[in-house]
JSON list of C-alpha atoms in Angstrom, two decimals:
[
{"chain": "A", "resi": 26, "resn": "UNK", "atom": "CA", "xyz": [61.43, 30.98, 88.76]},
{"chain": "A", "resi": 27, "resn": "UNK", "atom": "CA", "xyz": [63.76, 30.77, 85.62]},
{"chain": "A", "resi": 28, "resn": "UNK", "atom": "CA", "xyz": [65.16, 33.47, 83.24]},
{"chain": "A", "resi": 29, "resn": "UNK", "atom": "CA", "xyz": [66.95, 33.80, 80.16]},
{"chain": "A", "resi": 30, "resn": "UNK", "atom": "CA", "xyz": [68.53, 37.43, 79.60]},
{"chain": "A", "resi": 31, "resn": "UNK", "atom": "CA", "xyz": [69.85, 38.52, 76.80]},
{"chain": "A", "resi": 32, "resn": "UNK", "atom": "CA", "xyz": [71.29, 41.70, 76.40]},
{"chain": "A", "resi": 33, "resn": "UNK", "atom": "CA", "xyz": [69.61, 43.35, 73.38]},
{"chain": "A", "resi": 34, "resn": "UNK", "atom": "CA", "xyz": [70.55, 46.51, 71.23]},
{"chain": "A", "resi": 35, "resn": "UNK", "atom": "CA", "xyz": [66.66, 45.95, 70.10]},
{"chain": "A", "resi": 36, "resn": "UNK", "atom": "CA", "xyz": [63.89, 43.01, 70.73]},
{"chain": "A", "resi": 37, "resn": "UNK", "atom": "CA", "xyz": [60.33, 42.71, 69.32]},
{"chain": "A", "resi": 38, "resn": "UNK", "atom": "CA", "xyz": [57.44, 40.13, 69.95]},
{"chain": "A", "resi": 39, "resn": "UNK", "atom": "CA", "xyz": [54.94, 38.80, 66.92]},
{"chain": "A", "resi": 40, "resn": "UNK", "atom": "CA", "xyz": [51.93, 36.98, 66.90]},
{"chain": "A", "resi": 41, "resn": "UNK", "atom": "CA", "xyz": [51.91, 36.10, 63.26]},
{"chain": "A", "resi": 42, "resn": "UNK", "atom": "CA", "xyz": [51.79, 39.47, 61.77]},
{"chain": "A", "resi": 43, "resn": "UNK", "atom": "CA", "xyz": [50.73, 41.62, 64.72]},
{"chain": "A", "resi": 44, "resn": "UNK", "atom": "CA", "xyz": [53.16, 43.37, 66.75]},
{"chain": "A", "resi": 45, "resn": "UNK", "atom": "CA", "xyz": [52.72, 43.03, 70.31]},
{"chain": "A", "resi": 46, "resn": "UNK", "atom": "CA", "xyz": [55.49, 45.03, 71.85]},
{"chain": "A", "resi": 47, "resn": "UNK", "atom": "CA", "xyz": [59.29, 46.35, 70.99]},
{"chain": "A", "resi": 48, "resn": "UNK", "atom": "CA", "xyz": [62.15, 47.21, 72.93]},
{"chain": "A", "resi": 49, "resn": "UNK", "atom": "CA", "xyz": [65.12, 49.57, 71.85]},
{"chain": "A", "resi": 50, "resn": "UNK", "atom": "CA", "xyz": [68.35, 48.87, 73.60]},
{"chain": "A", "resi": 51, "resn": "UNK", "atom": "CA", "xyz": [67.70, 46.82, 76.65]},
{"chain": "A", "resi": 52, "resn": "UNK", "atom": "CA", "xyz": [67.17, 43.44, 78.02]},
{"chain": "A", "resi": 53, "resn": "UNK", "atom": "CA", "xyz": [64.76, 40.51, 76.28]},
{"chain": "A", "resi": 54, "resn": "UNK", "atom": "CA", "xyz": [64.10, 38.15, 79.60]},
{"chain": "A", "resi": 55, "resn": "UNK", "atom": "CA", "xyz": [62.11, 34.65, 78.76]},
{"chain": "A", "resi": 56, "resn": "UNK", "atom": "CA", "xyz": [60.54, 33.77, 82.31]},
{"chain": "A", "resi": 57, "resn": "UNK", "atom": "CA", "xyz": [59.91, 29.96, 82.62]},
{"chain": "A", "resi": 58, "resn": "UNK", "atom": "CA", "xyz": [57.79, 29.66, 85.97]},
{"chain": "A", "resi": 59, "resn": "UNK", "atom": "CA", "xyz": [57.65, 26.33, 88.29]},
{"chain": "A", "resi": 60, "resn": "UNK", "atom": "CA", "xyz": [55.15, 24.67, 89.85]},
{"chain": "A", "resi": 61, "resn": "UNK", "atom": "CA", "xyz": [56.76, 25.93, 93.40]},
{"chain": "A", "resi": 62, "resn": "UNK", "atom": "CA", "xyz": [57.08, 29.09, 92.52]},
{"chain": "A", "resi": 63, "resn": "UNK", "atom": "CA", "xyz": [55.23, 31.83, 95.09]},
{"chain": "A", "resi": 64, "resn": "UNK", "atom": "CA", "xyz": [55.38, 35.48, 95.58]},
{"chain": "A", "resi": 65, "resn": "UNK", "atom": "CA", "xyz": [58.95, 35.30, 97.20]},
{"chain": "A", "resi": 66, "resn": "UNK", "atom": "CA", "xyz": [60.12, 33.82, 93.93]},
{"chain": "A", "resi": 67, "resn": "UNK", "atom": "CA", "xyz": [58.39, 36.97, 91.73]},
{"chain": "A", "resi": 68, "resn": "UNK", "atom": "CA", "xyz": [60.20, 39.44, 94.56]},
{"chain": "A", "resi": 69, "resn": "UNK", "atom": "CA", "xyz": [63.64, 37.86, 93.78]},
{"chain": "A", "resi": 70, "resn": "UNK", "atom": "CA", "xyz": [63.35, 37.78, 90.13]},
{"chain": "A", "resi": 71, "resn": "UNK", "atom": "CA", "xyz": [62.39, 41.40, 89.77]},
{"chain": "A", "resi": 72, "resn": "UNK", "atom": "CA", "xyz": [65.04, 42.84, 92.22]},
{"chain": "A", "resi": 73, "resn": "UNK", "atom": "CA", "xyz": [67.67, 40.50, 90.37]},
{"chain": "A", "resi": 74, "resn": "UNK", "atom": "CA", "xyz": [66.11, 41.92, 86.73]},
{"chain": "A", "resi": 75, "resn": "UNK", "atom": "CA", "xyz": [66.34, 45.67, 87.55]},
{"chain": "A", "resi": 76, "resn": "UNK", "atom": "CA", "xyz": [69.83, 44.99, 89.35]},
{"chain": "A", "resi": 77, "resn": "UNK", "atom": "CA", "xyz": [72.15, 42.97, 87.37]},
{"chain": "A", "resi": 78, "resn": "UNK", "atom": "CA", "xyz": [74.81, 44.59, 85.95]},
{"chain": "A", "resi": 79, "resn": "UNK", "atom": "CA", "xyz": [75.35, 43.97, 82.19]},
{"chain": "A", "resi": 80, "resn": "UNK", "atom": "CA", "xyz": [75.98, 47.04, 80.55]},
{"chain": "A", "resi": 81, "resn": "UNK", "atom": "CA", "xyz": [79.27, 49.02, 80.49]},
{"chain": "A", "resi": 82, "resn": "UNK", "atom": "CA", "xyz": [79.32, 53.09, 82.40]},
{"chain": "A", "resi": 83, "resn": "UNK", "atom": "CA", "xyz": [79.71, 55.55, 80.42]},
{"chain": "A", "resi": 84, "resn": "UNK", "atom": "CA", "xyz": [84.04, 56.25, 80.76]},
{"chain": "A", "resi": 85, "resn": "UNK", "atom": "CA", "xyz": [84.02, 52.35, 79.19]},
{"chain": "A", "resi": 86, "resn": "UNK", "atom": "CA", "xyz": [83.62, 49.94, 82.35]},
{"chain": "A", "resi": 87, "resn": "UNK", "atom": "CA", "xyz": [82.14, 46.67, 81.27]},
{"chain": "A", "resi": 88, "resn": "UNK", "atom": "CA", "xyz": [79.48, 45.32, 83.44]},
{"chain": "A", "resi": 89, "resn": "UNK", "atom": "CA", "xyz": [79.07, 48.05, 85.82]},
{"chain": "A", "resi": 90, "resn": "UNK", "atom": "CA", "xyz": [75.38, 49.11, 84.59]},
{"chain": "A", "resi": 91, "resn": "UNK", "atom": "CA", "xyz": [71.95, 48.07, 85.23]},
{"chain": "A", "resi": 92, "resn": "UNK", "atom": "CA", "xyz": [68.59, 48.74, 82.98]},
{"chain": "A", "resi": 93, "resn": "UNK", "atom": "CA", "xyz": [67.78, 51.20, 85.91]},
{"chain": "A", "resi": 94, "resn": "UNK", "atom": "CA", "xyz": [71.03, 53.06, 85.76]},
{"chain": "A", "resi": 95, "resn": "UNK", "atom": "CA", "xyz": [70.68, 53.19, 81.77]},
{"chain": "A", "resi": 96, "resn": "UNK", "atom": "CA", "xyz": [67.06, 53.60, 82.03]},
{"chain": "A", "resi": 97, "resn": "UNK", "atom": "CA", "xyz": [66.69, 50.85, 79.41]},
{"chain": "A", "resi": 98, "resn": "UNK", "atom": "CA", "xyz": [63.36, 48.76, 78.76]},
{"chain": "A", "resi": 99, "resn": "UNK", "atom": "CA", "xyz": [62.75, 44.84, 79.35]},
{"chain": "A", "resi": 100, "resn": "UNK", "atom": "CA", "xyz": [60.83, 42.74, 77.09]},
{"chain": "A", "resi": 101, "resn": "UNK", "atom": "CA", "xyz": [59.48, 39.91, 79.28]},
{"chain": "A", "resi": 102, "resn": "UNK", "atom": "CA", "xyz": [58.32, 36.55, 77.87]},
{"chain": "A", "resi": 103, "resn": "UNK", "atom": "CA", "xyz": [56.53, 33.74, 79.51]},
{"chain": "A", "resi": 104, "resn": "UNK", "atom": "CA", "xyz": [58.36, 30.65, 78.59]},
{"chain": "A", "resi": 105, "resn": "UNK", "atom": "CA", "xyz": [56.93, 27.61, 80.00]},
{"chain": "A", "resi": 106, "resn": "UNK", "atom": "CA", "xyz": [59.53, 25.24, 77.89]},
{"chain": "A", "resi": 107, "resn": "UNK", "atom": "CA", "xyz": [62.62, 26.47, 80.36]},
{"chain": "A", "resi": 108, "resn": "UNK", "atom": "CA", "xyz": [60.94, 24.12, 82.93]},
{"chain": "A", "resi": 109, "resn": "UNK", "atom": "CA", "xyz": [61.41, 20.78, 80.88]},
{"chain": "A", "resi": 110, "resn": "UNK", "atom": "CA", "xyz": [62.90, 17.79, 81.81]},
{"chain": "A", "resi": 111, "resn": "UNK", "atom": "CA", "xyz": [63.70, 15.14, 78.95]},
{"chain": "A", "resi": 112, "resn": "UNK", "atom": "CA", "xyz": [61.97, 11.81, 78.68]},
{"chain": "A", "resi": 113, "resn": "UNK", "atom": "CA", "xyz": [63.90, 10.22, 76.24]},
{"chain": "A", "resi": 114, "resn": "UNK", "atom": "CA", "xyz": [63.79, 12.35, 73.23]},
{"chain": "A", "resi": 115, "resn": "UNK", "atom": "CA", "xyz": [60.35, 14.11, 74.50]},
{"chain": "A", "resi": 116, "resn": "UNK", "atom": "CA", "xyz": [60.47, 17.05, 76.50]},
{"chain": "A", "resi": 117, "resn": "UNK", "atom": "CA", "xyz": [58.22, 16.70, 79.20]},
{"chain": "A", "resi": 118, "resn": "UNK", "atom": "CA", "xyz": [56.60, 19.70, 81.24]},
{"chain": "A", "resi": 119, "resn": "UNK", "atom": "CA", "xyz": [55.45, 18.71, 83.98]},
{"chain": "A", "resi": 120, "resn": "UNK", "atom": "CA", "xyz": [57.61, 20.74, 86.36]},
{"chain": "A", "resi": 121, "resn": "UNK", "atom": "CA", "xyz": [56.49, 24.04, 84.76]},
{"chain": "A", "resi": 122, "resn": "UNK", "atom": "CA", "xyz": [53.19, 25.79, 86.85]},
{"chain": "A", "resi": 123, "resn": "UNK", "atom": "CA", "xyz": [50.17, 25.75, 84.56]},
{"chain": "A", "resi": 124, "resn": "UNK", "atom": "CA", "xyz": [47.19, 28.05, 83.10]},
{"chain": "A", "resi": 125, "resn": "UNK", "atom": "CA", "xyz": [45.49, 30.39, 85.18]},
{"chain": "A", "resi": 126, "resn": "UNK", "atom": "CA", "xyz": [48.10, 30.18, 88.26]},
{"chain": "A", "resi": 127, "resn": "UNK", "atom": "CA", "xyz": [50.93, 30.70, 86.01]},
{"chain": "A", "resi": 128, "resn": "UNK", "atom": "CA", "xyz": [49.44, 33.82, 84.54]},
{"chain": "A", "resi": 129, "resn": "UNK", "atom": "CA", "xyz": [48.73, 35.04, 87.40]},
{"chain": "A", "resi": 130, "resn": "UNK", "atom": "CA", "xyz": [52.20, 34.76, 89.09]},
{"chain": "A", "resi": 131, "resn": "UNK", "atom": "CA", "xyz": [53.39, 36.28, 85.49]},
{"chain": "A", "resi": 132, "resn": "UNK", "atom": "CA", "xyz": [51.53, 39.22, 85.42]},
{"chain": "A", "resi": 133, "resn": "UNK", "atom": "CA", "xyz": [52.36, 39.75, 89.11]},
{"chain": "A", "resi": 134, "resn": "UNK", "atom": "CA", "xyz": [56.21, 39.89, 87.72]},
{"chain": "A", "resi": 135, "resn": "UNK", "atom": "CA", "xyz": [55.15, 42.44, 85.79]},
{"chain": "A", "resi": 136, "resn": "UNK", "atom": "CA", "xyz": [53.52, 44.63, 88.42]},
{"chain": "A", "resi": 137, "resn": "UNK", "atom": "CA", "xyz": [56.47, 44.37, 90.92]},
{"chain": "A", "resi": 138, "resn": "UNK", "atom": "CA", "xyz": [58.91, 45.23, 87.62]},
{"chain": "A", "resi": 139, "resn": "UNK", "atom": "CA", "xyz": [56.72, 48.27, 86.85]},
{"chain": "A", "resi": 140, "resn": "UNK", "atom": "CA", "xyz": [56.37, 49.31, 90.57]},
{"chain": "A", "resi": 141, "resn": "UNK", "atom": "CA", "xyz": [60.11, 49.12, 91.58]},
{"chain": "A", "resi": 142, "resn": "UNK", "atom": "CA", "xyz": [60.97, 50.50, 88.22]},
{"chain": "A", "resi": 143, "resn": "UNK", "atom": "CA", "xyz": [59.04, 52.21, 85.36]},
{"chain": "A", "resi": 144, "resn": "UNK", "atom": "CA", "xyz": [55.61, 50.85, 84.25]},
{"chain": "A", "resi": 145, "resn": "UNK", "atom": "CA", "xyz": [55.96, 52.43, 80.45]},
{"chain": "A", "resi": 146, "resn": "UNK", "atom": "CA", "xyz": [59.76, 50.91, 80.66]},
{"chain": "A", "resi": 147, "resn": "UNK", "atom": "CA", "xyz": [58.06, 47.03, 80.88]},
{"chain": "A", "resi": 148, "resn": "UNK", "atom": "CA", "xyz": [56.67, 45.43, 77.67]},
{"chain": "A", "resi": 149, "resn": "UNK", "atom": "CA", "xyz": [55.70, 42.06, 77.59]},
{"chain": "A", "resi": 150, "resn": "UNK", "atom": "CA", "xyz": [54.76, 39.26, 75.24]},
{"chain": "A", "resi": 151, "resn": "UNK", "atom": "CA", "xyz": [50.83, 37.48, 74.70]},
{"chain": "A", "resi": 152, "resn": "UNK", "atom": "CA", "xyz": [50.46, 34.74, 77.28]},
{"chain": "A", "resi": 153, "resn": "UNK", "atom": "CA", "xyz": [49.86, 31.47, 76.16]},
{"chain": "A", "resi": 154, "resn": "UNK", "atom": "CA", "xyz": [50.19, 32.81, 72.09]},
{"chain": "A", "resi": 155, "resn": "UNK", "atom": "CA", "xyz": [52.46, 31.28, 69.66]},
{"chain": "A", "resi": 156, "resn": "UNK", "atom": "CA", "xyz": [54.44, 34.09, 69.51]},
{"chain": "A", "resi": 157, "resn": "UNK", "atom": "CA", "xyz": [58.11, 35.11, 67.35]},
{"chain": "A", "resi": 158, "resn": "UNK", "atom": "CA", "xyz": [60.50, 37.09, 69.18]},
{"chain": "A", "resi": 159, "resn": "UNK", "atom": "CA", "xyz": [63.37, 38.92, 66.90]},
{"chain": "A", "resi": 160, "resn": "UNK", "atom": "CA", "xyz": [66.29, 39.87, 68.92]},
{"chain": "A", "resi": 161, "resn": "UNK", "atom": "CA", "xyz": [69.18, 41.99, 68.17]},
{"chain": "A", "resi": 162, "resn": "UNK", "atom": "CA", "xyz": [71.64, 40.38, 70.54]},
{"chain": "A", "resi": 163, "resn": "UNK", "atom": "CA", "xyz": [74.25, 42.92, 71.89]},
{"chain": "A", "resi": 164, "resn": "UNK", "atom": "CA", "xyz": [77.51, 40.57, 72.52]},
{"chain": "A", "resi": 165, "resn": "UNK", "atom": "CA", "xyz": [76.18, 38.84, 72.50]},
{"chain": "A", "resi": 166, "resn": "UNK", "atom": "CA", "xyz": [75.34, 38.51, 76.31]},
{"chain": "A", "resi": 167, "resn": "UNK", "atom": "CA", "xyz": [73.05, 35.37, 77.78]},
{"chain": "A", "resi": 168, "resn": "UNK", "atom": "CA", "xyz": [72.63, 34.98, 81.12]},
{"chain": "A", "resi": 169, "resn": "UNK", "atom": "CA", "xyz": [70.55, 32.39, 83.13]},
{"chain": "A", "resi": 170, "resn": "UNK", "atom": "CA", "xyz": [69.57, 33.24, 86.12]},
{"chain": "A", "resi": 171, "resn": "UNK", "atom": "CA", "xyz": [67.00, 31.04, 88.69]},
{"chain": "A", "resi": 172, "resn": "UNK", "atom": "CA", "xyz": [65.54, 31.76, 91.97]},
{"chain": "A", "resi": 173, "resn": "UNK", "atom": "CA", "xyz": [66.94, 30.27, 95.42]},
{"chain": "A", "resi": 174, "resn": "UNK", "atom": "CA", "xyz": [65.09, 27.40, 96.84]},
{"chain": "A", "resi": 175, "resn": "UNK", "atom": "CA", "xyz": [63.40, 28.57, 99.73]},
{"chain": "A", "resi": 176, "resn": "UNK", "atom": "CA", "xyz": [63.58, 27.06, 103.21]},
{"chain": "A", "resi": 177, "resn": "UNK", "atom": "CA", "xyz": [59.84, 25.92, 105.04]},
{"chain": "A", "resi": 178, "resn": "UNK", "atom": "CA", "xyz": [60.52, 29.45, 107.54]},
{"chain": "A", "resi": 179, "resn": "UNK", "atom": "CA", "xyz": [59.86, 31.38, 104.63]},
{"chain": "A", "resi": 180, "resn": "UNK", "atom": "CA", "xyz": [57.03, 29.40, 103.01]},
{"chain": "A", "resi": 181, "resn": "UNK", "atom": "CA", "xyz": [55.24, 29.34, 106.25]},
{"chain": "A", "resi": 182, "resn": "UNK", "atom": "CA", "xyz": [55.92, 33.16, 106.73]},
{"chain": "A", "resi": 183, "resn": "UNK", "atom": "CA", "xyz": [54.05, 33.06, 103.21]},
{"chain": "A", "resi": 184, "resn": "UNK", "atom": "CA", "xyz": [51.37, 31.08, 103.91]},
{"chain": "A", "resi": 185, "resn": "UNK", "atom": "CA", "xyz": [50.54, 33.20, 107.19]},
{"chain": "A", "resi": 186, "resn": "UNK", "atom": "CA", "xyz": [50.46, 36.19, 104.97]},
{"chain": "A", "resi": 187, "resn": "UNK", "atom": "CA", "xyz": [48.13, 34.98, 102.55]},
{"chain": "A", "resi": 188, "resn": "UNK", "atom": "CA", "xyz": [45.70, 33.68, 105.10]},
{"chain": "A", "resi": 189, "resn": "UNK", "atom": "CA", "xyz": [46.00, 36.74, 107.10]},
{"chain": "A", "resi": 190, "resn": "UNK", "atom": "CA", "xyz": [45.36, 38.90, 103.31]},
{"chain": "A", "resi": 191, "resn": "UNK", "atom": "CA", "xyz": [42.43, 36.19, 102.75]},
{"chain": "A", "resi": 192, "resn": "UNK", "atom": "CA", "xyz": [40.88, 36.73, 105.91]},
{"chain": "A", "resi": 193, "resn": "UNK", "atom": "CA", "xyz": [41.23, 40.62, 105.40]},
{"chain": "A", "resi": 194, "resn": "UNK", "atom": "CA", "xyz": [39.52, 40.33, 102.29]},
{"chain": "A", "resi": 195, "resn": "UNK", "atom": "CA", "xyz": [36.62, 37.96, 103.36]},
{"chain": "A", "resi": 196, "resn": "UNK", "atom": "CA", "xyz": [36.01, 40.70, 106.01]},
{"chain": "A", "resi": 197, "resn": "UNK", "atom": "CA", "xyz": [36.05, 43.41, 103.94]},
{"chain": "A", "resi": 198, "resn": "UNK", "atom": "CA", "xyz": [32.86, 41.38, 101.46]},
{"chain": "A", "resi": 199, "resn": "UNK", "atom": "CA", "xyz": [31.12, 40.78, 104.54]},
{"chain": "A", "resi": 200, "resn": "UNK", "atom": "CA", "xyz": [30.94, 44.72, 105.75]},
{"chain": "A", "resi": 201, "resn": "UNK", "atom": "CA", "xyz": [29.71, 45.71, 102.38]},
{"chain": "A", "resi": 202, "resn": "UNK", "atom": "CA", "xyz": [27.29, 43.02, 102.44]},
{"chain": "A", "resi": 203, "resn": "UNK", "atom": "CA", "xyz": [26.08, 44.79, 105.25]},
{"chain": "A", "resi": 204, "resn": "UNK", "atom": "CA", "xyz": [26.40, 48.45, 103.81]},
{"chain": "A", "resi": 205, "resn": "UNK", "atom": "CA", "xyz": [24.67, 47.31, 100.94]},
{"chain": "A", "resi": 206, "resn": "UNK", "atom": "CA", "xyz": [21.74, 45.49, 103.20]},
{"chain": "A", "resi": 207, "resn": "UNK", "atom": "CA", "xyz": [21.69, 48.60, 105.19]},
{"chain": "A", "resi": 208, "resn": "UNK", "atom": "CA", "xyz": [21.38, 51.05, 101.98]},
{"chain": "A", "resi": 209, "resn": "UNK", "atom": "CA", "xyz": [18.79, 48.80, 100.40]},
{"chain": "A", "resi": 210, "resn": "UNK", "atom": "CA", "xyz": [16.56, 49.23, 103.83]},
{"chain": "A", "resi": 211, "resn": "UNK", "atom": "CA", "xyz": [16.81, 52.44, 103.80]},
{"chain": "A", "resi": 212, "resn": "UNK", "atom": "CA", "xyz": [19.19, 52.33, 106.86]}
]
């Protein structure tokens, strides 16, 4: 997983003339997402987000601040074109995770951000839209940040968690299939 920060004084996000959201002072993050991205990746990249240190304290010290410690918003937008890879003069996007799985792993960014931070402090773009984002840059101050490549320990720790959370959940169906066979024979 891929981000772009930029350190904003203000940030909005358009979809021809509707607003969709706006930030004050804070941090506008594009989030490009690729095809081996996982749940570890969206862990990483929210810790990192609410962590890194970009604003200056208030006696003057540069870079000693986080959104958290300023209690600053982010404006998050999915960016599928930060996972390119040039083909001659064609940008080619084939390394970037697609539709419905991508949105998905997107919108569980979002959750983690809002649970280990503020929910109202999170504001997001449209998914998928043509959108216009209008940035104030504050520096200005980019940053690009990516997650670690993870080693086959922790993708089969993942993969025993998601069976074990699948399995949970196919139990759970089956014992209200049988509540609601029960209730319906008057059991």
């Amino acid at each position: 997983m891929k981000a772009i920060i930029q350190r904003v004084s203000a940030a909005k996000v358009t979809v021809g003339e509707e607003l969709i959201s706006s930030i004050g002072k804070g941090l506008c993050v594009l989030i490009g997402i690729s095809n081996e991205d996982n749940a570890n990746d969206v862990d990483w990249m929210a810790k990192k987000l609410l962590s890194i240190r970009l604003f200056e304290d208030p006696a003057g010290k540069r870079w000693n601040h986080s959104v958290v410690d300023q209690q600053l918003e982010l404006l998050c937008i999915s960016q599928f074109t930060l996972y390119h890879r040039m083909k001659g003069n064609r940008p080619d996007f084939s390394k970037a995770m697609q539709g419905p799985d991508a949105q998905n792993l997107y919108n569980t960014l979002l959750q983690k951000l809002g649970s280990l931070y503020q929910v109202d402090r999170i504001k997001d773009g449209k998914f998928g839209a043509m959108m216009q984002v209008h940035i104030q840059n504050d520096g200005p101050v980019t940053l690009e940040i990516e997650s670690p490549p993870q080693s086959q320990q922790e993708l089969d720790k993942l993969k025993r968690a998601n069976e074990h959370k699948a399995k949970s959940k196919k139990g759970d169906q089956q014992g209200q299939t049988k509540k609601d066979e029960c209730l319906e024979n008057g059991q």
